[in-house]
mmCIF file of C-alpha atoms and ligand atoms in Angstrom:
data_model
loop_
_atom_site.group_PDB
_atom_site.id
_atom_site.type_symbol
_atom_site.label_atom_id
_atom_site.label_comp_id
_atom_site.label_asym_id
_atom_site.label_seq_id
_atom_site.Cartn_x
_atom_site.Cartn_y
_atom_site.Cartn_z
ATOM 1 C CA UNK M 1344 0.000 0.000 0.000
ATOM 2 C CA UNK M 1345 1.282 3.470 -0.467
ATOM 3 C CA UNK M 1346 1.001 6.553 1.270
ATOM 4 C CA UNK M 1347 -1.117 8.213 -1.305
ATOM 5 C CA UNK M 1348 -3.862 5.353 -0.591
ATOM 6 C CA UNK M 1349 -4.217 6.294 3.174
ATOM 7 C CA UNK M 1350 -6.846 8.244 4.333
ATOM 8 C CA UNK M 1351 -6.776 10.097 7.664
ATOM 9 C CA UNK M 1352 -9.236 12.106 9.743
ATOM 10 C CA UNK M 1353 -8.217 14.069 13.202
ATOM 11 C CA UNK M 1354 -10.515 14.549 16.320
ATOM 12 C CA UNK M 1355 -10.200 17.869 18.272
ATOM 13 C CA UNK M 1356 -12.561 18.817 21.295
ATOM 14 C CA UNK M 1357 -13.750 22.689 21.421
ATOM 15 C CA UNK M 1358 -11.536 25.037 23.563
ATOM 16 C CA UNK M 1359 -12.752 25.804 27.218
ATOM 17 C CA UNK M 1360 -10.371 29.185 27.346
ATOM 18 C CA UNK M 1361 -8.465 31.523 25.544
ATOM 19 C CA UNK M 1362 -5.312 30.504 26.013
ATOM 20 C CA UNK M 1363 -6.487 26.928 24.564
ATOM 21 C CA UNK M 1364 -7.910 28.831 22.010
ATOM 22 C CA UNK M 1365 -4.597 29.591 20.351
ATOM 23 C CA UNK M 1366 -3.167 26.675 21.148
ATOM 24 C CA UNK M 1367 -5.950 24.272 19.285
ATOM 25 C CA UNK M 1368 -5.639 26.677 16.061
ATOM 26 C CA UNK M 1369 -1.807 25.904 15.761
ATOM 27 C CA UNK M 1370 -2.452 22.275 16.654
ATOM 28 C CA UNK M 1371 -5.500 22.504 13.377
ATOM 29 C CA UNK M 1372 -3.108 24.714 11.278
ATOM 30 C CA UNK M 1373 0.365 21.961 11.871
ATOM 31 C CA UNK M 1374 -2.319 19.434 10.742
ATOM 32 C CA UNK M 1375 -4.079 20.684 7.541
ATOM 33 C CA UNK M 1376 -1.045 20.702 4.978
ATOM 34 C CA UNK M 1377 -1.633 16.494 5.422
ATOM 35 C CA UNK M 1378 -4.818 17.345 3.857
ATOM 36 C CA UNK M 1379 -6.853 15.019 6.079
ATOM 37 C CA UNK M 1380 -10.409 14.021 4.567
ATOM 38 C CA UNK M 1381 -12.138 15.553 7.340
ATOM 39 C CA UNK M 1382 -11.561 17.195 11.049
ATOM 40 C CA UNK M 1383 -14.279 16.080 13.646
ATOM 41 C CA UNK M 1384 -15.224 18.339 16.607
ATOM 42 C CA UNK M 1385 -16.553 16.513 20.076
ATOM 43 C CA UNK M 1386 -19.598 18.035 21.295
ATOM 44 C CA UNK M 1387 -19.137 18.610 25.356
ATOM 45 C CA UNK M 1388 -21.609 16.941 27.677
ATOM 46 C CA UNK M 1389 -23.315 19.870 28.208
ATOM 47 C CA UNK M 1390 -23.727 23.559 28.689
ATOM 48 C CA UNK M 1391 -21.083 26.253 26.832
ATOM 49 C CA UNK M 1392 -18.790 23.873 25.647
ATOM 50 C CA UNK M 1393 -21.195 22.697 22.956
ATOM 51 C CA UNK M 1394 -21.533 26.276 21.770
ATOM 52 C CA UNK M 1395 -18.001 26.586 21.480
ATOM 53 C CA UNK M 1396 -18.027 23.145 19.281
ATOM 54 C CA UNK M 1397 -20.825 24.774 16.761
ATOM 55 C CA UNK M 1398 -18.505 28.181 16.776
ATOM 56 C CA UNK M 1399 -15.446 26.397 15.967
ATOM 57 C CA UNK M 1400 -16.896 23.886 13.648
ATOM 58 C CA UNK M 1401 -18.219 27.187 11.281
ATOM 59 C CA UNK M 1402 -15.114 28.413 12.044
ATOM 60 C CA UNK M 1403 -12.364 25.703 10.459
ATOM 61 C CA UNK M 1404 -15.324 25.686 7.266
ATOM 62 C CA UNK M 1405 -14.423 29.739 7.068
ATOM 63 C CA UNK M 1406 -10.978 29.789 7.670
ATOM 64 C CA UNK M 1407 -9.001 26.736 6.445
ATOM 65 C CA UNK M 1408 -9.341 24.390 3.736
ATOM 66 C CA UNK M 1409 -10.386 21.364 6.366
ATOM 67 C CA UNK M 1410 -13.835 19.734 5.824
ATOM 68 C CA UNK M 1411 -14.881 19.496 9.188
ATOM 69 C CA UNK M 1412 -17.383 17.237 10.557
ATOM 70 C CA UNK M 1413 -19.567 17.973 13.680
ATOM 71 C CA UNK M 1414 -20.243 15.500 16.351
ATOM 72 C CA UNK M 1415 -23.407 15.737 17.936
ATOM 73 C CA UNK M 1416 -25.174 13.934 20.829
ATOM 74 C CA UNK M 1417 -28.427 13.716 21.153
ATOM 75 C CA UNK M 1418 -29.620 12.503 24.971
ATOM 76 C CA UNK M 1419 -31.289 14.995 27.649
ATOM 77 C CA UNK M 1420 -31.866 17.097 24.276
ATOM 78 C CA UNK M 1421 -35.403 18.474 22.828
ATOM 79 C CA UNK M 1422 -36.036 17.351 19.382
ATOM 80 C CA UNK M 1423 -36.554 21.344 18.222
ATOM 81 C CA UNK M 1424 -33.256 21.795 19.714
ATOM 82 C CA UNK M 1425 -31.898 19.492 17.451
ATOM 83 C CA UNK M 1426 -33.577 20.683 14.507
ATOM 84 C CA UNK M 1427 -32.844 23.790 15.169
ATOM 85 C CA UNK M 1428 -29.159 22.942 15.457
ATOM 86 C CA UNK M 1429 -29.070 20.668 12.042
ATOM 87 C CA UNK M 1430 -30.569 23.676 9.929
ATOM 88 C CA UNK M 1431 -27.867 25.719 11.295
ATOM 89 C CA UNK M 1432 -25.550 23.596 10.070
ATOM 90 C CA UNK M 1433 -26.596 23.223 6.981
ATOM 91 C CA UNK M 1434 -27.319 26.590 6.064
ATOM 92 C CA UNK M 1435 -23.335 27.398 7.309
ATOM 93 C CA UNK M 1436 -22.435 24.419 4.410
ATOM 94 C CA UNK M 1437 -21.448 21.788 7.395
ATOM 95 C CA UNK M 1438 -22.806 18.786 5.884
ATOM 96 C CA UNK M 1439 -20.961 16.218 8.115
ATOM 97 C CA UNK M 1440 -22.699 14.754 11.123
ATOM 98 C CA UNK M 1441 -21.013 12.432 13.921
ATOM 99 C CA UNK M 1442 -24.120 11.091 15.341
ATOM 100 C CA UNK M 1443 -24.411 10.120 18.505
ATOM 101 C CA UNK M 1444 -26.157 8.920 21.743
ATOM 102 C CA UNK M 1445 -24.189 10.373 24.525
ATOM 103 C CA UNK M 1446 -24.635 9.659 27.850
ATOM 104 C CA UNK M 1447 -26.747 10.338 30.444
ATOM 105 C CA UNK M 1448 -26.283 12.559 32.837
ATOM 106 C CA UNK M 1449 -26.465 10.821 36.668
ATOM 107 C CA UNK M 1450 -29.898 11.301 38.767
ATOM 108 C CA UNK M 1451 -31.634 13.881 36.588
ATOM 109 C CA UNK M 1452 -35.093 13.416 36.872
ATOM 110 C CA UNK M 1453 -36.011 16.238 34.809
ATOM 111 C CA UNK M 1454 -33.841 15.168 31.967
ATOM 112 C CA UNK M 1455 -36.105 15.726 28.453
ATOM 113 C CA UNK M 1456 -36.428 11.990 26.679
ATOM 114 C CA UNK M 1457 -37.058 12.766 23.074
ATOM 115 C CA UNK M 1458 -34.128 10.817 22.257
ATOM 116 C CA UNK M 1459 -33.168 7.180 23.117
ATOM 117 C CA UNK M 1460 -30.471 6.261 21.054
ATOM 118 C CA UNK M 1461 -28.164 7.502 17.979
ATOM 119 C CA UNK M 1462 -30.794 6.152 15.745
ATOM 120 C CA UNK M 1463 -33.147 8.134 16.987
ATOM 121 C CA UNK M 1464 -30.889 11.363 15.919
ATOM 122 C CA UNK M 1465 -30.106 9.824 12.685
ATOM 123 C CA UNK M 1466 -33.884 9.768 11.854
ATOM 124 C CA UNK M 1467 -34.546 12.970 12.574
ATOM 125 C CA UNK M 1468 -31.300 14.785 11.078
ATOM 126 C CA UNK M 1469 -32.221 12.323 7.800
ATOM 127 C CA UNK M 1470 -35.645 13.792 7.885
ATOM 128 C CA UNK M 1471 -34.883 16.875 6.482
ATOM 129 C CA UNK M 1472 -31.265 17.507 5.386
ATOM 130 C CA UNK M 1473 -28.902 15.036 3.681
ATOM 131 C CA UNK M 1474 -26.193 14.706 6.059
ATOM 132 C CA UNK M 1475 -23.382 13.070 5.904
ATOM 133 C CA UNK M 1476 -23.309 10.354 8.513
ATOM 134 C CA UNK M 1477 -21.085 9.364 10.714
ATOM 135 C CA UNK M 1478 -21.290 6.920 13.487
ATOM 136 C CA UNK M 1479 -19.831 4.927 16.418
ATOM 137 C CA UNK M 1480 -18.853 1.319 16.359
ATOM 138 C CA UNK M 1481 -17.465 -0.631 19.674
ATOM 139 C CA UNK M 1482 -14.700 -3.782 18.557
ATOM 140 C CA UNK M 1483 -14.852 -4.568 22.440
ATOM 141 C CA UNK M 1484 -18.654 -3.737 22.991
ATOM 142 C CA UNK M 1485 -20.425 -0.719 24.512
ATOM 143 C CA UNK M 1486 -20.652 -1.158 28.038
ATOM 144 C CA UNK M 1487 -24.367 -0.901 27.530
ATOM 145 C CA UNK M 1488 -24.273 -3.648 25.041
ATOM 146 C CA UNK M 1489 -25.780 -7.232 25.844
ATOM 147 C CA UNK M 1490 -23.936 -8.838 23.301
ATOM 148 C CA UNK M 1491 -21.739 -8.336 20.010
ATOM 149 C CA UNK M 1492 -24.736 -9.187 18.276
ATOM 150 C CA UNK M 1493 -26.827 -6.235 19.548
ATOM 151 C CA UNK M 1494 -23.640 -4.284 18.847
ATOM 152 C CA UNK M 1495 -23.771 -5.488 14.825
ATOM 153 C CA UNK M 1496 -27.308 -5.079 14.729
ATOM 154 C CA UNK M 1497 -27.218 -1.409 16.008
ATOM 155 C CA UNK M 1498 -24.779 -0.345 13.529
ATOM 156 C CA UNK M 1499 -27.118 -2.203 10.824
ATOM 157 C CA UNK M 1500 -29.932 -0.256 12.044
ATOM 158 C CA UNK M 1501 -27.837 2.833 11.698
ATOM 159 C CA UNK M 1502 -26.342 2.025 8.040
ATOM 160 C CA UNK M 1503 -30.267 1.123 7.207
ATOM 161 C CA UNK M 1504 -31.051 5.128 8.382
ATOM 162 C CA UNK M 1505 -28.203 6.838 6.141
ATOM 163 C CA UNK M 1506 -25.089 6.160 7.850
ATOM 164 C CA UNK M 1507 -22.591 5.625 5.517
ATOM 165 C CA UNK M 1508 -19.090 5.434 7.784
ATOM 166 C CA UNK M 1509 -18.263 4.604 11.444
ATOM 167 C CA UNK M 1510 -15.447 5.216 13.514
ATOM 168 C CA UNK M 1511 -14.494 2.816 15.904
ATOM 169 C CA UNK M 1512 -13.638 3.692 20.381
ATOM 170 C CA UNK M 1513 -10.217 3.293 20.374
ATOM 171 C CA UNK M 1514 -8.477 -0.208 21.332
ATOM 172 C CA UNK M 1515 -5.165 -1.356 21.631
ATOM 173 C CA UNK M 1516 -6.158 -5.077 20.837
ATOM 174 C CA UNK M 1517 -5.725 -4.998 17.121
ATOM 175 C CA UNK M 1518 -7.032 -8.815 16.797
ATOM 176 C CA UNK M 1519 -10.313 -7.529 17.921
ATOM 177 C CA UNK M 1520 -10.399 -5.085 15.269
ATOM 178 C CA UNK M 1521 -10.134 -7.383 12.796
ATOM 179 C CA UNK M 1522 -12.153 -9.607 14.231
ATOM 180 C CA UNK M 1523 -14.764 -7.279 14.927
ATOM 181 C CA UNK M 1524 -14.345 -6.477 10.921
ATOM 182 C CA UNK M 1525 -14.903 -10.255 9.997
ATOM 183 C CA UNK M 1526 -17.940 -10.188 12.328
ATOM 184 C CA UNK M 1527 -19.402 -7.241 10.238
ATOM 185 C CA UNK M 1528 -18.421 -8.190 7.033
ATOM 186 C CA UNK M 1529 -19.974 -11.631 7.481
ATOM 187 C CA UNK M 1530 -23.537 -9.999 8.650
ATOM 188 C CA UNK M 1531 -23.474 -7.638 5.184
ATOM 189 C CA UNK M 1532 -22.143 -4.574 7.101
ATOM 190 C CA UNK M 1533 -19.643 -3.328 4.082
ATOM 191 C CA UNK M 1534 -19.460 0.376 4.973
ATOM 192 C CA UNK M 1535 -16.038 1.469 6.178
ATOM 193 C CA UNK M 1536 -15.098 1.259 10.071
ATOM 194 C CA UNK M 1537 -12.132 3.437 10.517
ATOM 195 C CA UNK M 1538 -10.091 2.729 13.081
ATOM 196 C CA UNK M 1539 -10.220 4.888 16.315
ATOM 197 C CA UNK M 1540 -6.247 5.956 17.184
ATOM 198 C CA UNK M 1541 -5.271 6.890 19.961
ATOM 199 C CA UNK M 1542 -1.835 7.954 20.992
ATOM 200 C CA UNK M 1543 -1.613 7.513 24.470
ATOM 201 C CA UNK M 1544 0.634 10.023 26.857
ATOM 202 C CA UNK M 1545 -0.989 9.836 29.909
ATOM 203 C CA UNK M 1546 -1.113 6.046 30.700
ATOM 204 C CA UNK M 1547 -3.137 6.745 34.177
ATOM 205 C CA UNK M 1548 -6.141 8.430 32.757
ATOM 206 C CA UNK M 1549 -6.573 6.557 29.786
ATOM 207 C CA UNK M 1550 -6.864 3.243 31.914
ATOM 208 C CA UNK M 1551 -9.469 4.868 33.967
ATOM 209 C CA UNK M 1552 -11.735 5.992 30.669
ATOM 210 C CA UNK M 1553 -10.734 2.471 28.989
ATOM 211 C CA UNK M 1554 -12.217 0.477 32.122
ATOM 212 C CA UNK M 1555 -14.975 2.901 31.637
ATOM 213 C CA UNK M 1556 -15.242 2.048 28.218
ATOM 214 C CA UNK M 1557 -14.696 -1.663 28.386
ATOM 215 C CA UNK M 1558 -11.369 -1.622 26.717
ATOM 216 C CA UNK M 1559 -8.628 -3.312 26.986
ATOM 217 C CA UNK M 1560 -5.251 -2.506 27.937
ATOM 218 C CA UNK M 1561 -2.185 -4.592 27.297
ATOM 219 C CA UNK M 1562 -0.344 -5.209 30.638
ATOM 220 C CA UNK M 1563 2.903 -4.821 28.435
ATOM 221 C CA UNK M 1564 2.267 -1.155 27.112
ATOM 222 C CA UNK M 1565 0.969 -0.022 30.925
ATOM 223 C CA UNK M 1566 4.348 -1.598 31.695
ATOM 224 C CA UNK M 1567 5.691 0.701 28.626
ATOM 225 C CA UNK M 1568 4.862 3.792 30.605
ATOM 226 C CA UNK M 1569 5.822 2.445 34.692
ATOM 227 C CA UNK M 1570 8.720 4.915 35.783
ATOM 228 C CA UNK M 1571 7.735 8.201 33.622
ATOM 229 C CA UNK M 1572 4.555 9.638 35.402
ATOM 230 C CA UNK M 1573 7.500 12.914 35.815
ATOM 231 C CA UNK M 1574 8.664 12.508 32.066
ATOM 232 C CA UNK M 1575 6.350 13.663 29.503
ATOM 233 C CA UNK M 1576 9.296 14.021 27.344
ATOM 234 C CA UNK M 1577 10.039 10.452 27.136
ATOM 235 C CA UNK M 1578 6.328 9.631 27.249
ATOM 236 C CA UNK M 1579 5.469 11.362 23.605
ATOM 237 C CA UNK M 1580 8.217 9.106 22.327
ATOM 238 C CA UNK M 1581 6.753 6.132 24.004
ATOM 239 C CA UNK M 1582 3.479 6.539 22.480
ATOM 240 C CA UNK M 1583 4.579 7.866 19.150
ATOM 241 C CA UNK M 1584 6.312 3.986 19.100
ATOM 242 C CA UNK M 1585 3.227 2.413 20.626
ATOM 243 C CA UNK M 1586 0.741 3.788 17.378
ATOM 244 C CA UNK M 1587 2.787 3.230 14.655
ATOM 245 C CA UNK M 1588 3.080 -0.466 16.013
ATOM 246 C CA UNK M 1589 -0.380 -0.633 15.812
ATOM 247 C CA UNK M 1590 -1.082 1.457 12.716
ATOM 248 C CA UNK M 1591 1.766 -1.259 10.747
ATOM 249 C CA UNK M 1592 -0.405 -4.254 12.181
ATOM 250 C CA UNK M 1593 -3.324 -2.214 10.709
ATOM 251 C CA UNK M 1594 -1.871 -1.294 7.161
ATOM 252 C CA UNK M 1595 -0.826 -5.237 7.196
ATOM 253 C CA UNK M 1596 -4.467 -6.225 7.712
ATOM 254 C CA UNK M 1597 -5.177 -3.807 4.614
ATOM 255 C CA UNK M 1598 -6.639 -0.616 6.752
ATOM 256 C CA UNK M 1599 -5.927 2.208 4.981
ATOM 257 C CA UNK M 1600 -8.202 4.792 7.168
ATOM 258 C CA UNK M 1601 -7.001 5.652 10.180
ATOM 259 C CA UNK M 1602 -8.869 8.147 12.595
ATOM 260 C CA UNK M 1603 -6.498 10.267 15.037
ATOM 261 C CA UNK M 1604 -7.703 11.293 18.846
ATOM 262 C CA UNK M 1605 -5.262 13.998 18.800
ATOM 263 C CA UNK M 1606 -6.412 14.887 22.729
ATOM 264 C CA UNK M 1607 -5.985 18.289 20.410
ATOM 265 C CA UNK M 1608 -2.147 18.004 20.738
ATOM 266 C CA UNK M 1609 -1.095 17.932 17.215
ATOM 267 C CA UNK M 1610 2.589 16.514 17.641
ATOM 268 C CA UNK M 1611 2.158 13.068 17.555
ATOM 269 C CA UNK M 1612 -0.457 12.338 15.187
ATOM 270 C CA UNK M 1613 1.704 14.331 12.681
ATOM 271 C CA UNK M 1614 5.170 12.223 13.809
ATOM 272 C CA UNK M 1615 2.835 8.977 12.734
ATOM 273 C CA UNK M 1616 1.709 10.619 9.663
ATOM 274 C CA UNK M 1617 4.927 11.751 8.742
ATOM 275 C CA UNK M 1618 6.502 7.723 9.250
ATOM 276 C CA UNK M 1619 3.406 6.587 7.150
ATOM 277 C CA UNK M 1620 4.617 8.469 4.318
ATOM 278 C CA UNK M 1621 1.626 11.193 4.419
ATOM 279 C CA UNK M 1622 3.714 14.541 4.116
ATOM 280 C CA UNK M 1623 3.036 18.285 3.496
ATOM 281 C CA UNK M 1624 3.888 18.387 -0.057
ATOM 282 C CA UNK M 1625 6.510 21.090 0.237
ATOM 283 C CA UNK M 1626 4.579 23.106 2.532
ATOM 284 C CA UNK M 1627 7.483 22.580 5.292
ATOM 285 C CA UNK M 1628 6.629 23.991 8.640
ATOM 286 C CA UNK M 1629 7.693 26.485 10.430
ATOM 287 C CA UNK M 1630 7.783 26.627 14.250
ATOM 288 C CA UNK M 1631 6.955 30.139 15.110
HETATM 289 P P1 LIG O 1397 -25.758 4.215 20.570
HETATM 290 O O1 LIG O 1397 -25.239 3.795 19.260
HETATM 291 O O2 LIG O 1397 -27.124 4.788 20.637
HETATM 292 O O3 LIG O 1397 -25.656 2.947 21.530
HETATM 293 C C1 LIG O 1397 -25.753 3.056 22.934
HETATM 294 C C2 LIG O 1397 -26.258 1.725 23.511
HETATM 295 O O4 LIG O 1397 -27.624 1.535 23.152
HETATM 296 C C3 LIG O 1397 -25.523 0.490 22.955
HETATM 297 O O5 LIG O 1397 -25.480 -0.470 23.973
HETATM 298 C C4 LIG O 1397 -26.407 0.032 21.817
HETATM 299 O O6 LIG O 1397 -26.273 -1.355 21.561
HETATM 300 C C5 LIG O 1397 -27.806 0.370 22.343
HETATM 301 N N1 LIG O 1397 -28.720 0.747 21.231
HETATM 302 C C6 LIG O 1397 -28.466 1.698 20.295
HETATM 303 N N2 LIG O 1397 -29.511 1.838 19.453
HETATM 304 C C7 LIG O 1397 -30.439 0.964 19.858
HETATM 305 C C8 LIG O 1397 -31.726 0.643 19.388
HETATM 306 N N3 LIG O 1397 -32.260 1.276 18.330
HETATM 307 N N4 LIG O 1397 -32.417 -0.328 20.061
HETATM 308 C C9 LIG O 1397 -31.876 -0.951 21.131
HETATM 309 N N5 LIG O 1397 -30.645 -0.676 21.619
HETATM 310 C C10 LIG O 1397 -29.937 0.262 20.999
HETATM 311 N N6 LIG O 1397 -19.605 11.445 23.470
HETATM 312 C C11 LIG O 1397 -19.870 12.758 23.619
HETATM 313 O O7 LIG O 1397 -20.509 13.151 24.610
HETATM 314 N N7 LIG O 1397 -19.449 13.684 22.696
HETATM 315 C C12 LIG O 1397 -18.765 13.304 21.573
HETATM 316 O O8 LIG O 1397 -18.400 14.151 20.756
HETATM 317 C C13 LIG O 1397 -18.467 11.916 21.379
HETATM 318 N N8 LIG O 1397 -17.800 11.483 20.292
HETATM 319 C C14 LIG O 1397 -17.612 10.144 20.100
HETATM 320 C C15 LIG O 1397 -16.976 9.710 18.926
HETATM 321 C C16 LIG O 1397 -16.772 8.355 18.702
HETATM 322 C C17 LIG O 1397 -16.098 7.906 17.423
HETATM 323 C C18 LIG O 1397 -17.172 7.395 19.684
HETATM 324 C C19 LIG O 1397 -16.906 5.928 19.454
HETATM 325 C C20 LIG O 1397 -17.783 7.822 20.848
HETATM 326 C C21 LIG O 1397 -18.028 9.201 21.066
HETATM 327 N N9 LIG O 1397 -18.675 9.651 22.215
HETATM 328 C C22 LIG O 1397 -18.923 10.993 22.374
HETATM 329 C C23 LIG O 1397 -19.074 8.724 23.269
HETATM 330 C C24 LIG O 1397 -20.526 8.210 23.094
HETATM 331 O O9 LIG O 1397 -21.422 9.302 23.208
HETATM 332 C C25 LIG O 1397 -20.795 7.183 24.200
HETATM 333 O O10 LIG O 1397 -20.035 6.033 23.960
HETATM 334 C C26 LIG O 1397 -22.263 6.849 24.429
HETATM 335 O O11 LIG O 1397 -22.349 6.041 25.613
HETATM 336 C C27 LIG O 1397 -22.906 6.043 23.316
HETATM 337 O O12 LIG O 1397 -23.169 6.782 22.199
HETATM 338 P P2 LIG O 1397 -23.473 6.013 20.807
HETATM 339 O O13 LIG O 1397 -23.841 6.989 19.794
HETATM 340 O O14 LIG O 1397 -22.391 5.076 20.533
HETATM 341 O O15 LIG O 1397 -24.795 5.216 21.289
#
């Protein structure tokens, strides 16, 4: 495979300051000469933060050359608020939707129940506007899963309603990828899964939110970070080796998508790029 026959996509989450502010537009602008096929934008669990992901979302479409794609959950929310958010959208040319569920928030009676489940917000996004869609998919199962086979049938129910690509929650258990992919391919599911990457730095947190997220961690690459909670230095260079072990397994298994959480740090996703062969085509960059 070449490097001209790999697709990649980057995740950011919307800034919470000013100071981050800057920082996430020199993280987007270190990223865009790799001329990604699309930028997604997480949408916060509630309150400002998901104004600041419909602000910056209109914002990359103005200013940079990046197709962006907004995420978009759709629990605890009114159905007009959704609608109201989709023609927004539209209207501002974002025709990429990461639909999603979300999750509840703890002990809130009061919580409005228009919405169920992603497939609920793919209906009613479908309804009127033809979206793009984008969805989740779970190689180790959502935790609120029964069973993988609720998991394939979910994401058939979703292809069935217009979605035409998922992404996966990251893993570090590439054999479950792949068998996740036989799994899907053998119940008809033929739309493209794209790997969920993510480059890990801080080995503590990201075992919390994968035990959250039923996913498994290797004892060997927790042992990879034991001794460098203090070096962040050595840490980057850890995890730059860690994903482009896994993105090789990948490209041998004939991936040739790969999805970046870039935790909106733009350093190591670009490294892996960069050893994957996907360059800037002589736009070299400058660190100013
Ligand atoms: P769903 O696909 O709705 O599934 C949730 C559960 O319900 C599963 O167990 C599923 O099997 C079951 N289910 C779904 N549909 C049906 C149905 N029709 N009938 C019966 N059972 C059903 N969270 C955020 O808050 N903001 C983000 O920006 C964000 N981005 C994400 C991006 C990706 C790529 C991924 C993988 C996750 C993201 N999440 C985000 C997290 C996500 O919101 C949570 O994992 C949430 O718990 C589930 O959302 P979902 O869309 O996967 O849910």
């Amino acid at each position: 495979m070449t490097s001209s026959e790999i697709n990649v996509s980057f995740e950011f989450f919307p800034p919470k300051n000013k100071e981050s502010i800057v920082s996430l537009w020199k993280n987007i602008k270190r990223l865009e000469p790799l001329e990604p096929r699309f930028i997604s934008v997480t949408y916060g669990a509630g309150g400002s933060t998901r104004e600041n992901t419909h602000s910056l979302v209109k914002e990359i479409k103005r200013k940079t050359s990046l197709t962006p794609a907004a995420h978009l959950t759709c629990i605890g929310t009114s159905k007009s608020e959704i609608e109201k958010i989709a023609e927004d959208y539209w209207d501002s040319g974002i025709k990429h939707i990461v639909a999603l569920r979300g999750d509840e928030r703890q002990q809130d009676n009061n919580q409005i129940k228009d919405f169920k489940y992603a497939t609920d917000l793919i209906k009613v996004l479908k309804k009127r506007f033809d979206f793009e869609i984008t969805v989740s998919a779970y190689p180790e199962m959502h935790p609120d899963s029964k069973s993988m086979d609720q998991e394939y049938d979910v994401l058939k129910k979703k292809i069935d309603l217009g979605a035409s690509k998922a992404i996966t929650q990251f893993f570090f258990d590439i054999d479950c990828y792949f068998k996740f992919m036989d799994g899907a391919l053998k119940r008809g599911i033929n739309i493209p899964i794209i790997p969920g990457i993510l480059p890990v730095t801080n080995c503590k947190r990201t075992l919390e939110f994968a035990k959250k997220m039923n996913c498994k961690m290797p004892k060997s690459l927790i042992e990879m970070f034991n001794g460098l909670d203090a070096d962040p230095d050595t840490r980057k260079l850890v995890a730059t080796t860690i994903v482009y072990d896994q993105c090789k397994k990948l490209l041998n298994g004939k991936v040739n998508d790969f999805h970046f959480y870039t935790l909106n740090r733009a350093d190591l996703s670009f490294a892996i790029c960069h050893i994957l062969g996907i360059r800037t085509l002589g736009k070299d960059y400058k660190n100013d």
